mmCIF file with all atom_site columns, C-alpha atoms in Angstrom:
data_model
loop_
_atom_site.group_PDB
_atom_site.id
_atom_site.type_symbol
_atom_site.label_atom_id
_atom_site.label_alt_id
_atom_site.label_comp_id
_atom_site.label_asym_id
_atom_site.label_entity_id
_atom_site.label_seq_id
_atom_site.pdbx_PDB_ins_code
_atom_site.Cartn_x
_atom_site.Cartn_y
_atom_site.Cartn_z
_atom_site.occupancy
_atom_site.B_iso_or_equiv
_atom_site.pdbx_formal_charge
_atom_site.auth_seq_id
_atom_site.auth_comp_id
_atom_site.auth_asym_id
_atom_site.auth_atom_id
_atom_site.pdbx_PDB_model_num
ATOM 1   C CA . MET A 1 1   ? -60.684 -4.783  -82.582 1.00 45.00 ? 1   MET A CA 1
ATOM 2   C CA . ARG A 1 2   ? -57.442 -3.121  -83.576 1.00 45.00 ? 2   ARG A CA 1
ATOM 3   C CA . THR A 1 3   ? -57.972 -0.598  -80.763 1.00 43.00 ? 3   THR A CA 1
ATOM 4   C CA . LEU A 1 4   ? -58.288 -3.398  -78.153 1.00 41.00 ? 4   LEU A CA 1
ATOM 5   C CA . LYS A 1 5   ? -55.064 -4.999  -79.342 1.00 45.00 ? 5   LYS A CA 1
ATOM 6   C CA . ILE A 1 6   ? -53.212 -1.703  -79.060 1.00 43.00 ? 6   ILE A CA 1
ATOM 7   C CA . PHE A 1 7   ? -54.609 -1.141  -75.525 1.00 41.00 ? 7   PHE A CA 1
ATOM 8   C CA . ALA A 1 8   ? -53.586 -4.672  -74.471 1.00 44.00 ? 8   ALA A CA 1
ATOM 9   C CA . ALA A 1 9   ? -50.081 -4.120  -75.817 1.00 46.00 ? 9   ALA A CA 1
ATOM 10  C CA . LEU A 1 10  ? -49.762 -0.833  -73.933 1.00 42.00 ? 10  LEU A CA 1
ATOM 11  C CA . LEU A 1 11  ? -51.054 -2.492  -70.715 1.00 41.00 ? 11  LEU A CA 1
ATOM 12  C CA . ALA A 1 12  ? -48.542 -5.350  -71.018 1.00 46.00 ? 12  ALA A CA 1
ATOM 13  C CA . ALA A 1 13  ? -45.720 -2.878  -71.615 1.00 45.00 ? 13  ALA A CA 1
ATOM 14  C CA . SER A 1 14  ? -46.783 -0.902  -68.543 1.00 44.00 ? 14  SER A CA 1
ATOM 15  C CA . PHE A 1 15  ? -46.706 -3.999  -66.268 1.00 42.00 ? 15  PHE A CA 1
ATOM 16  C CA . GLY A 1 16  ? -43.361 -4.963  -67.728 1.00 45.00 ? 16  GLY A CA 1
ATOM 17  C CA . THR A 1 17  ? -41.927 -1.559  -66.827 1.00 43.00 ? 17  THR A CA 1
ATOM 18  C CA . LEU A 1 18  ? -43.299 -1.757  -63.279 1.00 40.00 ? 18  LEU A CA 1
ATOM 19  C CA . GLY A 1 19  ? -41.860 -5.243  -62.882 1.00 44.00 ? 19  GLY A CA 1
ATOM 20  C CA . CYS A 1 20  ? -38.425 -4.077  -63.924 1.00 43.00 ? 20  CYS A CA 1
ATOM 21  C CA . ALA A 1 21  ? -38.620 -1.097  -61.635 1.00 41.00 ? 21  ALA A CA 1
ATOM 22  C CA . SER A 1 22  ? -39.626 -3.326  -58.700 1.00 40.00 ? 22  SER A CA 1
ATOM 23  C CA . THR A 1 23  ? -36.766 -5.695  -59.404 1.00 41.00 ? 23  THR A CA 1
ATOM 24  C CA . ASP A 1 24  ? -34.256 -2.866  -59.658 1.00 42.00 ? 24  ASP A CA 1
ATOM 25  C CA . THR A 1 25  ? -35.490 -1.307  -56.410 1.00 39.00 ? 25  THR A CA 1
ATOM 26  C CA . SER A 1 26  ? -35.208 -4.621  -54.580 1.00 41.00 ? 26  SER A CA 1
ATOM 27  C CA . ALA A 1 27  ? -31.734 -5.161  -55.907 1.00 39.00 ? 27  ALA A CA 1
ATOM 28  C CA . THR A 1 28  ? -30.770 -1.658  -54.903 1.00 38.00 ? 28  THR A CA 1
ATOM 29  C CA . MET A 1 29  ? -32.060 -2.198  -51.342 1.00 37.00 ? 29  MET A CA 1
ATOM 30  C CA . ASP A 1 30  ? -30.191 -5.496  -51.079 1.00 41.00 ? 30  ASP A CA 1
ATOM 31  C CA . SER A 1 31  ? -26.913 -4.206  -52.422 1.00 40.00 ? 31  SER A CA 1
ATOM 32  C CA . THR A 1 32  ? -26.756 -0.635  -51.077 1.00 39.00 ? 32  THR A CA 1
ATOM 33  C CA . VAL A 1 33  ? -28.065 0.044   -47.581 1.00 40.00 ? 33  VAL A CA 1
ATOM 34  C CA . SER A 1 34  ? -26.937 3.157   -45.769 1.00 40.00 ? 34  SER A CA 1
ATOM 35  C CA . ALA A 1 35  ? -26.621 2.667   -42.002 1.00 40.00 ? 35  ALA A CA 1
ATOM 36  C CA . GLY A 1 36  ? -24.761 5.238   -39.936 1.00 43.00 ? 36  GLY A CA 1
ATOM 37  C CA . GLY A 1 37  ? -23.043 6.494   -43.071 1.00 45.00 ? 37  GLY A CA 1
ATOM 38  C CA . ASN A 1 38  ? -21.577 3.056   -43.896 1.00 45.00 ? 38  ASN A CA 1
ATOM 39  C CA . THR A 1 39  ? -22.350 1.185   -47.106 1.00 43.00 ? 39  THR A CA 1
ATOM 40  C CA . VAL A 1 40  ? -22.920 -2.542  -46.784 1.00 44.00 ? 40  VAL A CA 1
ATOM 41  C CA . ASP A 1 41  ? -23.794 -5.245  -49.261 1.00 46.00 ? 41  ASP A CA 1
ATOM 42  C CA . SER A 1 42  ? -26.685 -7.057  -47.603 1.00 45.00 ? 42  SER A CA 1
ATOM 43  C CA . PRO A 1 43  ? -29.408 -6.764  -44.918 1.00 45.00 ? 43  PRO A CA 1
ATOM 44  C CA . VAL A 1 44  ? -27.262 -9.047  -42.705 1.00 42.00 ? 44  VAL A CA 1
ATOM 45  C CA . GLU A 1 45  ? -24.409 -6.563  -42.868 1.00 43.00 ? 45  GLU A CA 1
ATOM 46  C CA . GLU A 1 46  ? -26.905 -3.782  -42.181 1.00 45.00 ? 46  GLU A CA 1
ATOM 47  C CA . GLN A 1 47  ? -27.834 -5.505  -38.907 1.00 46.00 ? 47  GLN A CA 1
ATOM 48  C CA . ALA A 1 48  ? -24.141 -5.841  -38.044 1.00 42.00 ? 48  ALA A CA 1
ATOM 49  C CA . VAL A 1 49  ? -23.651 -2.127  -38.582 1.00 39.00 ? 49  VAL A CA 1
ATOM 50  C CA . ARG A 1 50  ? -26.654 -1.384  -36.387 1.00 44.00 ? 50  ARG A CA 1
ATOM 51  C CA . ASP A 1 51  ? -25.234 -3.588  -33.645 1.00 44.00 ? 51  ASP A CA 1
ATOM 52  C CA . ASN A 1 52  ? -21.885 -1.814  -33.900 1.00 43.00 ? 52  ASN A CA 1
ATOM 53  C CA . THR A 1 53  ? -23.513 1.595   -33.474 1.00 40.00 ? 53  THR A CA 1
ATOM 54  C CA . SER A 1 54  ? -25.548 0.645   -30.392 1.00 39.00 ? 54  SER A CA 1
ATOM 55  C CA . GLY A 1 55  ? -23.221 2.532   -27.988 1.00 38.00 ? 55  GLY A CA 1
ATOM 56  C CA . SER A 1 56  ? -21.134 -0.403  -26.683 1.00 34.00 ? 56  SER A CA 1
ATOM 57  C CA . GLN A 1 57  ? -17.338 0.013   -26.476 1.00 30.00 ? 57  GLN A CA 1
ATOM 58  C CA . ALA A 1 58  ? -14.608 -2.483  -27.187 1.00 33.00 ? 58  ALA A CA 1
ATOM 59  C CA . PRO A 1 59  ? -12.502 -3.573  -24.165 1.00 35.00 ? 59  PRO A CA 1
ATOM 60  C CA . MET A 1 60  ? -9.904  -0.995  -23.155 1.00 33.00 ? 60  MET A CA 1
ATOM 61  C CA . ASP A 1 61  ? -6.327  -1.642  -24.163 1.00 32.00 ? 61  ASP A CA 1
ATOM 62  C CA . PRO A 1 62  ? -4.492  -2.894  -21.045 1.00 32.00 ? 62  PRO A CA 1
ATOM 63  C CA . ASP A 1 63  ? -1.712  -0.383  -21.729 1.00 30.00 ? 63  ASP A CA 1
ATOM 64  C CA . THR A 1 64  ? -4.156  2.475   -21.256 1.00 24.00 ? 64  THR A CA 1
ATOM 65  C CA . ASP A 1 65  ? -6.078  0.989   -18.327 1.00 28.00 ? 65  ASP A CA 1
ATOM 66  C CA . MET A 1 66  ? -5.986  3.581   -15.557 1.00 23.00 ? 66  MET A CA 1
ATOM 67  C CA . SER A 1 67  ? -7.490  1.380   -12.821 1.00 29.00 ? 67  SER A CA 1
ATOM 68  C CA . VAL A 1 68  ? -5.311  0.419   -9.853  1.00 30.00 ? 68  VAL A CA 1
ATOM 69  C CA . GLU A 1 69  ? -5.206  -3.170  -8.652  1.00 34.00 ? 69  GLU A CA 1
ATOM 70  C CA . GLY A 1 70  ? -4.502  -4.118  -5.045  1.00 34.00 ? 70  GLY A CA 1
ATOM 71  C CA . ASN A 1 71  ? -4.137  -1.732  -2.143  1.00 32.00 ? 71  ASN A CA 1
ATOM 72  C CA . PRO A 1 72  ? -3.890  1.883   -3.458  1.00 31.00 ? 72  PRO A CA 1
ATOM 73  C CA . LYS A 1 73  ? -1.797  2.744   -0.440  1.00 31.00 ? 73  LYS A CA 1
ATOM 74  C CA . ASP A 1 74  ? 0.996   0.552   -1.756  1.00 30.00 ? 74  ASP A CA 1
ATOM 75  C CA . VAL A 1 75  ? 1.065   2.456   -5.109  1.00 27.00 ? 75  VAL A CA 1
ATOM 76  C CA . VAL A 1 76  ? 2.664   5.830   -4.334  1.00 27.00 ? 76  VAL A CA 1
ATOM 77  C CA . SER A 1 77  ? 5.522   7.822   -5.769  1.00 26.00 ? 77  SER A CA 1
ATOM 78  C CA . ALA A 1 78  ? 8.664   8.481   -3.793  1.00 32.00 ? 78  ALA A CA 1
ATOM 79  C CA . ASP A 1 79  ? 7.854   12.188  -3.478  1.00 32.00 ? 79  ASP A CA 1
ATOM 80  C CA . ASN A 1 80  ? 4.283   11.663  -2.356  1.00 31.00 ? 80  ASN A CA 1
ATOM 81  C CA . PRO A 1 81  ? 3.997   11.019  1.395   1.00 43.00 ? 81  PRO A CA 1
ATOM 82  C CA . ILE A 1 82  ? 0.368   9.870   1.182   1.00 43.00 ? 82  ILE A CA 1
ATOM 83  C CA . GLY A 1 83  ? 0.133   6.187   2.030   1.00 48.00 ? 83  GLY A CA 1
ATOM 84  C CA . ARG A 1 84  ? 3.780   5.808   3.001   1.00 77.00 ? 84  ARG A CA 1
ATOM 85  C CA . ARG A 1 85  ? 4.684   4.145   6.302   1.00 88.00 ? 85  ARG A CA 1
ATOM 86  C CA . PRO A 1 86  ? 5.738   6.519   9.090   1.00 94.00 ? 86  PRO A CA 1
ATOM 87  C CA . SER A 1 87  ? 9.305   6.636   10.323  1.00 96.00 ? 87  SER A CA 1
ATOM 88  C CA . ILE A 1 88  ? 10.164  5.059   13.663  1.00 97.00 ? 88  ILE A CA 1
ATOM 89  C CA . VAL A 1 89  ? 9.904   8.459   15.355  1.00 97.00 ? 89  VAL A CA 1
ATOM 90  C CA . ALA A 1 90  ? 6.581   9.264   13.675  1.00 96.00 ? 90  ALA A CA 1
ATOM 91  C CA . LEU A 1 91  ? 5.260   5.833   14.621  1.00 96.00 ? 91  LEU A CA 1
ATOM 92  C CA . ALA A 1 92  ? 6.160   6.483   18.272  1.00 97.00 ? 92  ALA A CA 1
ATOM 93  C CA . GLN A 1 93  ? 4.415   9.836   18.018  1.00 96.00 ? 93  GLN A CA 1
ATOM 94  C CA . GLN A 1 94  ? 1.266   8.105   16.748  1.00 96.00 ? 94  GLN A CA 1
ATOM 95  C CA . THR A 1 95  ? 1.307   5.501   19.558  1.00 97.00 ? 95  THR A CA 1
ATOM 96  C CA . PRO A 1 96  ? 0.074   6.911   22.890  1.00 97.00 ? 96  PRO A CA 1
ATOM 97  C CA . GLU A 1 97  ? 1.679   4.137   24.956  1.00 98.00 ? 97  GLU A CA 1
ATOM 98  C CA . LEU A 1 98  ? 5.108   5.166   23.600  1.00 98.00 ? 98  LEU A CA 1
ATOM 99  C CA . SER A 1 99  ? 4.912   8.851   24.533  1.00 98.00 ? 99  SER A CA 1
ATOM 100 C CA . THR A 1 100 ? 7.572   8.578   27.262  1.00 98.00 ? 100 THR A CA 1
ATOM 101 C CA . PHE A 1 101 ? 9.923   6.748   24.904  1.00 98.00 ? 101 PHE A CA 1
ATOM 102 C CA . LEU A 1 102 ? 9.399   9.533   22.353  1.00 98.00 ? 102 LEU A CA 1
ATOM 103 C CA . GLU A 1 103 ? 10.207  12.204  24.953  1.00 98.00 ? 103 GLU A CA 1
ATOM 104 C CA . LEU A 1 104 ? 13.451  10.435  25.789  1.00 98.00 ? 104 LEU A CA 1
ATOM 105 C CA . ILE A 1 105 ? 14.401  10.098  22.106  1.00 98.00 ? 105 ILE A CA 1
ATOM 106 C CA . LYS A 1 106 ? 14.000  13.861  21.794  1.00 97.00 ? 106 LYS A CA 1
ATOM 107 C CA . ALA A 1 107 ? 15.923  14.551  24.988  1.00 97.00 ? 107 ALA A CA 1
ATOM 108 C CA . ALA A 1 108 ? 18.741  12.294  23.770  1.00 97.00 ? 108 ALA A CA 1
ATOM 109 C CA . ASP A 1 109 ? 18.886  14.280  20.504  1.00 96.00 ? 109 ASP A CA 1
ATOM 110 C CA . MET A 1 110 ? 18.358  11.075  18.516  1.00 97.00 ? 110 MET A CA 1
ATOM 111 C CA . VAL A 1 111 ? 15.339  12.087  16.421  1.00 97.00 ? 111 VAL A CA 1
ATOM 112 C CA . THR A 1 112 ? 17.410  12.630  13.273  1.00 96.00 ? 112 THR A CA 1
ATOM 113 C CA . ILE A 1 113 ? 19.147  9.261   13.676  1.00 95.00 ? 113 ILE A CA 1
ATOM 114 C CA . LEU A 1 114 ? 15.896  7.328   14.116  1.00 96.00 ? 114 LEU A CA 1
ATOM 115 C CA . GLU A 1 115 ? 14.358  9.113   11.125  1.00 95.00 ? 115 GLU A CA 1
ATOM 116 C CA . SER A 1 116 ? 17.265  8.243   8.818   1.00 94.00 ? 116 SER A CA 1
ATOM 117 C CA . PRO A 1 117 ? 16.646  5.725   6.018   1.00 91.00 ? 117 PRO A CA 1
ATOM 118 C CA . ALA A 1 118 ? 18.945  3.050   7.485   1.00 86.00 ? 118 ALA A CA 1
ATOM 119 C CA . PRO A 1 119 ? 16.883  0.021   8.612   1.00 94.00 ? 119 PRO A CA 1
ATOM 120 C CA . TYR A 1 120 ? 16.637  -0.378  12.403  1.00 97.00 ? 120 TYR A CA 1
ATOM 121 C CA . THR A 1 121 ? 14.924  -2.713  14.831  1.00 98.00 ? 121 THR A CA 1
ATOM 122 C CA . VAL A 1 122 ? 13.618  -0.900  17.907  1.00 98.00 ? 122 VAL A CA 1
ATOM 123 C CA . PHE A 1 123 ? 12.426  -2.516  21.138  1.00 98.00 ? 123 PHE A CA 1
ATOM 124 C CA . ALA A 1 124 ? 10.215  0.278   22.423  1.00 98.00 ? 124 ALA A CA 1
ATOM 125 C CA . PRO A 1 125 ? 9.296   0.196   26.143  1.00 98.00 ? 125 PRO A CA 1
ATOM 126 C CA . THR A 1 126 ? 5.795   1.270   27.065  1.00 98.00 ? 126 THR A CA 1
ATOM 127 C CA . ASN A 1 127 ? 4.980   4.173   29.377  1.00 98.00 ? 127 ASN A CA 1
ATOM 128 C CA . ALA A 1 128 ? 4.250   1.583   32.080  1.00 98.00 ? 128 ALA A CA 1
ATOM 129 C CA . ALA A 1 129 ? 7.764   0.167   31.645  1.00 98.00 ? 129 ALA A CA 1
ATOM 130 C CA . PHE A 1 130 ? 9.301   3.566   32.394  1.00 97.00 ? 130 PHE A CA 1
ATOM 131 C CA . ASP A 1 131 ? 6.844   4.144   35.242  1.00 97.00 ? 131 ASP A CA 1
ATOM 132 C CA . ALA A 1 132 ? 8.197   0.967   36.849  1.00 97.00 ? 132 ALA A CA 1
ATOM 133 C CA . LEU A 1 133 ? 11.635  2.591   37.230  1.00 96.00 ? 133 LEU A CA 1
ATOM 134 C CA . PRO A 1 134 ? 12.438  4.339   40.518  1.00 95.00 ? 134 PRO A CA 1
ATOM 135 C CA . ALA A 1 135 ? 10.435  7.488   41.018  1.00 95.00 ? 135 ALA A CA 1
ATOM 136 C CA . GLY A 1 136 ? 11.879  10.531  39.251  1.00 95.00 ? 136 GLY A CA 1
ATOM 137 C CA . THR A 1 137 ? 14.199  8.512   37.006  1.00 96.00 ? 137 THR A CA 1
ATOM 138 C CA . VAL A 1 138 ? 12.694  9.713   33.718  1.00 96.00 ? 138 VAL A CA 1
ATOM 139 C CA . GLU A 1 139 ? 12.819  13.372  34.754  1.00 96.00 ? 139 GLU A CA 1
ATOM 140 C CA . VAL A 1 140 ? 16.450  13.022  35.792  1.00 96.00 ? 140 VAL A CA 1
ATOM 141 C CA . LEU A 1 141 ? 17.342  11.385  32.470  1.00 96.00 ? 141 LEU A CA 1
ATOM 142 C CA . LYS A 1 142 ? 15.855  14.332  30.560  1.00 96.00 ? 142 LYS A CA 1
ATOM 143 C CA . GLN A 1 143 ? 18.248  16.772  32.178  1.00 95.00 ? 143 GLN A CA 1
ATOM 144 C CA . PRO A 1 144 ? 20.963  18.063  29.771  1.00 91.00 ? 144 PRO A CA 1
ATOM 145 C CA . GLY A 1 145 ? 23.798  16.738  31.908  1.00 95.00 ? 145 GLY A CA 1
ATOM 146 C CA . ASN A 1 146 ? 22.530  13.159  31.513  1.00 96.00 ? 146 ASN A CA 1
ATOM 147 C CA . GLN A 1 147 ? 22.283  13.113  27.721  1.00 96.00 ? 147 GLN A CA 1
ATOM 148 C CA . LEU A 1 148 ? 25.117  10.621  27.227  1.00 96.00 ? 148 LEU A CA 1
ATOM 149 C CA . GLU A 1 149 ? 23.542  8.192   29.686  1.00 96.00 ? 149 GLU A CA 1
ATOM 150 C CA . LEU A 1 150 ? 20.187  8.645   27.987  1.00 96.00 ? 150 LEU A CA 1
ATOM 151 C CA . GLN A 1 151 ? 21.751  7.964   24.574  1.00 97.00 ? 151 GLN A CA 1
ATOM 152 C CA . ARG A 1 152 ? 23.228  4.754   25.970  1.00 96.00 ? 152 ARG A CA 1
ATOM 153 C CA . ILE A 1 153 ? 19.780  3.647   27.124  1.00 97.00 ? 153 ILE A CA 1
ATOM 154 C CA . ILE A 1 154 ? 18.130  4.427   23.773  1.00 97.00 ? 154 ILE A CA 1
ATOM 155 C CA . GLN A 1 155 ? 20.920  2.713   21.819  1.00 97.00 ? 155 GLN A CA 1
ATOM 156 C CA . SER A 1 156 ? 20.504  -0.379  23.997  1.00 97.00 ? 156 SER A CA 1
ATOM 157 C CA . HIS A 1 157 ? 16.969  -0.680  22.585  1.00 98.00 ? 157 HIS A CA 1
ATOM 158 C CA . VAL A 1 158 ? 18.054  -0.404  18.959  1.00 98.00 ? 158 VAL A CA 1
ATOM 159 C CA . LEU A 1 159 ? 19.540  -3.002  16.590  1.00 97.00 ? 159 LEU A CA 1
ATOM 160 C CA . PRO A 1 160 ? 21.411  -1.656  13.541  1.00 96.00 ? 160 PRO A CA 1
ATOM 161 C CA . ASN A 1 161 ? 19.493  -3.995  11.234  1.00 96.00 ? 161 ASN A CA 1
ATOM 162 C CA . ARG A 1 162 ? 15.940  -5.143  10.648  1.00 96.00 ? 162 ARG A CA 1
ATOM 163 C CA . ILE A 1 163 ? 14.853  -8.333  12.458  1.00 97.00 ? 163 ILE A CA 1
ATOM 164 C CA . THR A 1 164 ? 11.297  -9.670  12.606  1.00 97.00 ? 164 THR A CA 1
ATOM 165 C CA . THR A 1 165 ? 10.043  -11.861 15.443  1.00 96.00 ? 165 THR A CA 1
ATOM 166 C CA . ASP A 1 166 ? 9.938   -14.842 13.068  1.00 96.00 ? 166 ASP A CA 1
ATOM 167 C CA . GLU A 1 167 ? 13.686  -14.450 12.600  1.00 97.00 ? 167 GLU A CA 1
ATOM 168 C CA . MET A 1 168 ? 14.381  -14.435 16.338  1.00 97.00 ? 168 MET A CA 1
ATOM 169 C CA . GLN A 1 169 ? 15.339  -17.949 17.425  1.00 95.00 ? 169 GLN A CA 1
ATOM 170 C CA . ASP A 1 170 ? 15.444  -19.237 20.994  1.00 97.00 ? 170 ASP A CA 1
ATOM 171 C CA . ASN A 1 171 ? 18.638  -18.141 22.792  1.00 97.00 ? 171 ASN A CA 1
ATOM 172 C CA . MET A 1 172 ? 19.589  -15.967 19.845  1.00 98.00 ? 172 MET A CA 1
ATOM 173 C CA . PRO A 1 173 ? 22.091  -13.184 20.699  1.00 97.00 ? 173 PRO A CA 1
ATOM 174 C CA . MET A 1 174 ? 21.548  -9.818  19.016  1.00 98.00 ? 174 MET A CA 1
ATOM 175 C CA . MET A 1 175 ? 24.021  -6.942  19.005  1.00 97.00 ? 175 MET A CA 1
ATOM 176 C CA . THR A 1 176 ? 22.566  -3.561  19.922  1.00 97.00 ? 176 THR A CA 1
ATOM 177 C CA . ALA A 1 177 ? 23.629  -0.193  18.524  1.00 96.00 ? 177 ALA A CA 1
ATOM 178 C CA . TYR A 1 178 ? 25.404  0.439   21.821  1.00 96.00 ? 178 TYR A CA 1
ATOM 179 C CA . GLY A 1 179 ? 27.561  -2.628  21.258  1.00 95.00 ? 179 GLY A CA 1
ATOM 180 C CA . GLU A 1 180 ? 26.069  -4.986  23.840  1.00 95.00 ? 180 GLU A CA 1
ATOM 181 C CA . GLU A 1 181 ? 24.323  -8.287  23.329  1.00 96.00 ? 181 GLU A CA 1
ATOM 182 C CA . VAL A 1 182 ? 20.679  -8.855  24.110  1.00 97.00 ? 182 VAL A CA 1
ATOM 183 C CA . ILE A 1 183 ? 19.304  -12.418 24.053  1.00 98.00 ? 183 ILE A CA 1
ATOM 184 C CA . ALA A 1 184 ? 15.990  -13.446 22.493  1.00 98.00 ? 184 ALA A CA 1
ATOM 185 C CA . THR A 1 185 ? 14.262  -16.405 24.186  1.00 98.00 ? 185 THR A CA 1
ATOM 186 C CA . ARG A 1 186 ? 11.078  -18.292 23.405  1.00 97.00 ? 186 ARG A CA 1
ATOM 187 C CA . ASN A 1 187 ? 8.736   -20.129 25.719  1.00 94.00 ? 187 ASN A CA 1
ATOM 188 C CA . GLY A 1 188 ? 5.735   -21.419 23.831  1.00 90.00 ? 188 GLY A CA 1
ATOM 189 C CA . GLY A 1 189 ? 4.087   -18.399 22.246  1.00 91.00 ? 189 GLY A CA 1
ATOM 190 C CA . THR A 1 190 ? 5.940   -15.921 24.462  1.00 96.00 ? 190 THR A CA 1
ATOM 191 C CA . LEU A 1 191 ? 8.937   -14.070 23.070  1.00 98.00 ? 191 LEU A CA 1
ATOM 192 C CA . LYS A 1 192 ? 11.301  -12.260 25.400  1.00 98.00 ? 192 LYS A CA 1
ATOM 193 C CA . VAL A 1 193 ? 14.166  -9.915  24.635  1.00 98.00 ? 193 VAL A CA 1
ATOM 194 C CA . GLY A 1 194 ? 16.413  -9.757  27.652  1.00 97.00 ? 194 GLY A CA 1
ATOM 195 C CA . ASN A 1 195 ? 14.012  -9.570  30.613  1.00 96.00 ? 195 ASN A CA 1
ATOM 196 C CA . ALA A 1 196 ? 11.308  -7.826  28.581  1.00 98.00 ? 196 ALA A CA 1
ATOM 197 C CA . THR A 1 197 ? 8.307   -9.551  27.031  1.00 98.00 ? 197 THR A CA 1
ATOM 198 C CA . VAL A 1 198 ? 7.302   -8.539  23.506  1.00 98.00 ? 198 VAL A CA 1
ATOM 199 C CA . LEU A 1 199 ? 3.737   -7.218  23.720  1.00 98.00 ? 199 LEU A CA 1
ATOM 200 C CA . LYS A 1 200 ? 3.242   -6.103  20.125  1.00 98.00 ? 200 LYS A CA 1
ATOM 201 C CA . SER A 1 201 ? 5.534   -7.222  17.349  1.00 97.00 ? 201 SER A CA 1
ATOM 202 C CA . ASP A 1 202 ? 6.539   -6.452  13.787  1.00 98.00 ? 202 ASP A CA 1
ATOM 203 C CA . ILE A 1 203 ? 5.115   -2.929  13.519  1.00 97.00 ? 203 ILE A CA 1
ATOM 204 C CA . GLN A 1 204 ? 6.392   -1.776  10.159  1.00 96.00 ? 204 GLN A CA 1
ATOM 205 C CA . ALA A 1 205 ? 8.023   1.639   9.782   1.00 97.00 ? 205 ALA A CA 1
ATOM 206 C CA . SER A 1 206 ? 9.497   3.281   6.706   1.00 96.00 ? 206 SER A CA 1
ATOM 207 C CA . ASN A 1 207 ? 13.008  2.835   8.100   1.00 96.00 ? 207 ASN A CA 1
ATOM 208 C CA . GLY A 1 208 ? 12.722  -0.367  10.077  1.00 97.00 ? 208 GLY A CA 1
ATOM 209 C CA . ILE A 1 209 ? 10.540  -2.307  12.460  1.00 97.00 ? 209 ILE A CA 1
ATOM 210 C CA . VAL A 1 210 ? 9.275   -1.747  16.012  1.00 98.00 ? 210 VAL A CA 1
ATOM 211 C CA . HIS A 1 211 ? 8.522   -4.300  18.729  1.00 98.00 ? 211 HIS A CA 1
ATOM 212 C CA . ILE A 1 212 ? 6.776   -2.945  21.843  1.00 98.00 ? 212 ILE A CA 1
ATOM 213 C CA . VAL A 1 213 ? 8.097   -4.427  25.106  1.00 98.00 ? 213 VAL A CA 1
ATOM 214 C CA . ASP A 1 214 ? 6.972   -4.267  28.728  1.00 98.00 ? 214 ASP A CA 1
ATOM 215 C CA . LYS A 1 215 ? 10.322  -3.457  30.385  1.00 97.00 ? 215 LYS A CA 1
ATOM 216 C CA . VAL A 1 216 ? 13.276  -1.121  29.936  1.00 97.00 ? 216 VAL A CA 1
ATOM 217 C CA . LEU A 1 217 ? 16.114  -3.261  28.563  1.00 96.00 ? 217 LEU A CA 1
ATOM 218 C CA . ALA A 1 218 ? 18.967  -1.157  29.981  1.00 90.00 ? 218 ALA A CA 1
ATOM 219 C CA . PRO A 1 219 ? 18.026  0.592   33.218  1.00 83.00 ? 219 PRO A CA 1
ATOM 220 C CA . PRO A 1 220 ? 19.978  3.725   34.057  1.00 82.00 ? 220 PRO A CA 1
ATOM 221 C CA . ALA A 1 221 ? 23.312  3.190   35.744  1.00 71.00 ? 221 ALA A CA 1
ATOM 222 C CA . GLU A 1 222 ? 23.198  3.855   39.490  1.00 57.00 ? 222 GLU A CA 1
ATOM 223 C CA . GLN A 1 223 ? 24.601  7.235   40.393  1.00 47.00 ? 223 GLN A CA 1
ATOM 224 C CA . GLU A 1 224 ? 27.275  7.232   43.100  1.00 39.00 ? 224 GLU A CA 1
#
């Protein structure tokens, strides 16, 4: 009988020890959970740590955002020609219908002037406009002895400031680089400069603006 009592006491003590161990283990799991090397105080915080280590990234600081908004061509440095507008001369070179005008600019030795940074407005006659002049006129103008006359003609197509077609009012006088007036007139949707009709308007260049016209504004002076 004494032996049974001793055995029962030992059995009760054993269960008591296991119970304490179970309680301690549970408390340890609740209070100290290692997740990604971080110690948290509860299973809820453990889940938060797991969510934070899932591979997602916080939004990038706007100050370090390297994306470019808008048209990339408009975001260029001053020493990087990529995306910049061409000069008036380069624009003429890129426009097949202005090839005769470009040849005359070169013959007049005015390339440097029309590539300078000063803003100009150019009324550029088409090849057809020069073809409408008396036969052989263009070839005669290209001769070295006629350079002054050719410069007068080119200057008569240039304004020493930048004017868009929206700024040209009906019967508006405009002073050319040669020092003569040319009158802008409007008739409905048609805009004329002198006797020439504007075919294409407001072509932006790095140093001004170009309007393509269908006639030569200042025909060559008649030779005596």
